[in-house]
Amino acid sequence: MLNDELSILALYGLYVAITLVLQATGAMQQLGMGYLLSSRDEGRTASGMAARLERALWNSVSAMALFAPAVLILEARGAFSDATLMAAQVFLIARVIYVPTYAFGVIGVRSLAWAAGFFATIILYLLAL
Amino acid sequence: MSAELTVLALAGLLQAVQYVLMAVPANLELGPGYTAGPRDDAPPRVLSARTGRLVRALDNHFEALILFTLAVVVVTLSNQATALTAALAWLYLAARVLYIPAYAFGWRPWRSVIWLVGFGSSILIIIAALRGALGGA
């Protein structure tokens, strides 16, 4: 499933969903199910790993918002190549590494993974031009 | 236009509607002097509970819409769209429309149940698209 860009995009969507489940689990433990089901009118905030997962989730969603249109443009233009496949693979691997390194506070590796994912996305846009 | 793409377009319009639902009361409460400014300082007063819920409902749909867009893109471009994925797309839209009053009026726990329906619909569409990749590869 790692041999075409669309499947990679689909897999990344599932990975973001898993990240969301992890974030929600952490929030449930810290803030309580009752609070999560409520209208959250008093803004409680998580801390520690739960908060890191929250930030990792938000970052993953914004990466998805940038990555998905690049794949869409490449598909619409019929511009998939070995280079775009490799860039998409690098993106997925980098983003998979990103979440646990954020959750466990692995400084340096997290930022490197973020940068690899970001630049892979930019390369996709450049190849789409 | 396929059902999935029609729903995606409608979901985009829903986002615009949610913006208005949030922005009108927020401007009334904070005043255009603050909202049209650079917002360097914290708001002069706290938003009402109802407006705060509409802000969170809007933010939540940003996330949901990005994931749903991904789902529609992969299922459409891989030609895996079926009657099932069309039904799931409509289910997503219905859930996201209901999510707004559910948040605004504090329907508990139904807001979370409705959220889960929308989230689950997106995930199932993605899985439907990947199933083809698994079988085809």
mmCIF file of C-alpha atoms in Angstrom, chain B residues 7 16 21-22 39 47-48 63 72 77 83-84 89-90 101 104 110 113 118-119 129:
data_model
loop_
_atom_site.group_PDB
_atom_site.id
_atom_site.type_symbol
_atom_site.label_atom_id
_atom_site.label_comp_id
_atom_site.label_asym_id
_atom_site.label_seq_id
_atom_site.Cartn_x
_atom_site.Cartn_y
_atom_site.Cartn_z
ATOM 1 C CA VAL B 7 -21.402 16.646 -0.025
ATOM 2 C CA ALA B 16 -19.186 29.401 5.869
ATOM 3 C CA LEU B 21 -23.108 31.818 13.307
ATOM 4 C CA MET B 22 -19.957 32.417 15.345
ATOM 5 C CA ARG B 39 -6.258 41.907 18.744
ATOM 6 C CA LEU B 47 -17.589 35.533 25.257
ATOM 7 C CA SER B 48 -20.960 34.236 26.440
ATOM 8 C CA GLU B 63 -10.403 19.432 11.766
ATOM 9 C CA VAL B 72 -13.367 12.185 -0.498
ATOM 10 C CA LEU B 77 -9.463 9.693 -7.390
ATOM 11 C CA ALA B 83 -23.373 3.591 -2.971
ATOM 12 C CA LEU B 84 -21.960 2.880 0.500
ATOM 13 C CA ALA B 89 -20.761 11.080 2.915
ATOM 14 C CA TRP B 90 -24.373 12.138 3.452
ATOM 15 C CA PRO B 101 -27.209 22.762 17.761
ATOM 16 C CA ALA B 104 -24.883 25.321 21.164
ATOM 17 C CA TRP B 110 -25.380 13.478 22.141
ATOM 18 C CA VAL B 113 -22.209 10.725 19.768
ATOM 19 C CA GLY B 118 -19.142 12.167 11.487
ATOM 20 C CA PHE B 119 -15.644 10.961 12.394
ATOM 21 C CA ALA B 129 -10.632 3.428 -0.592
#
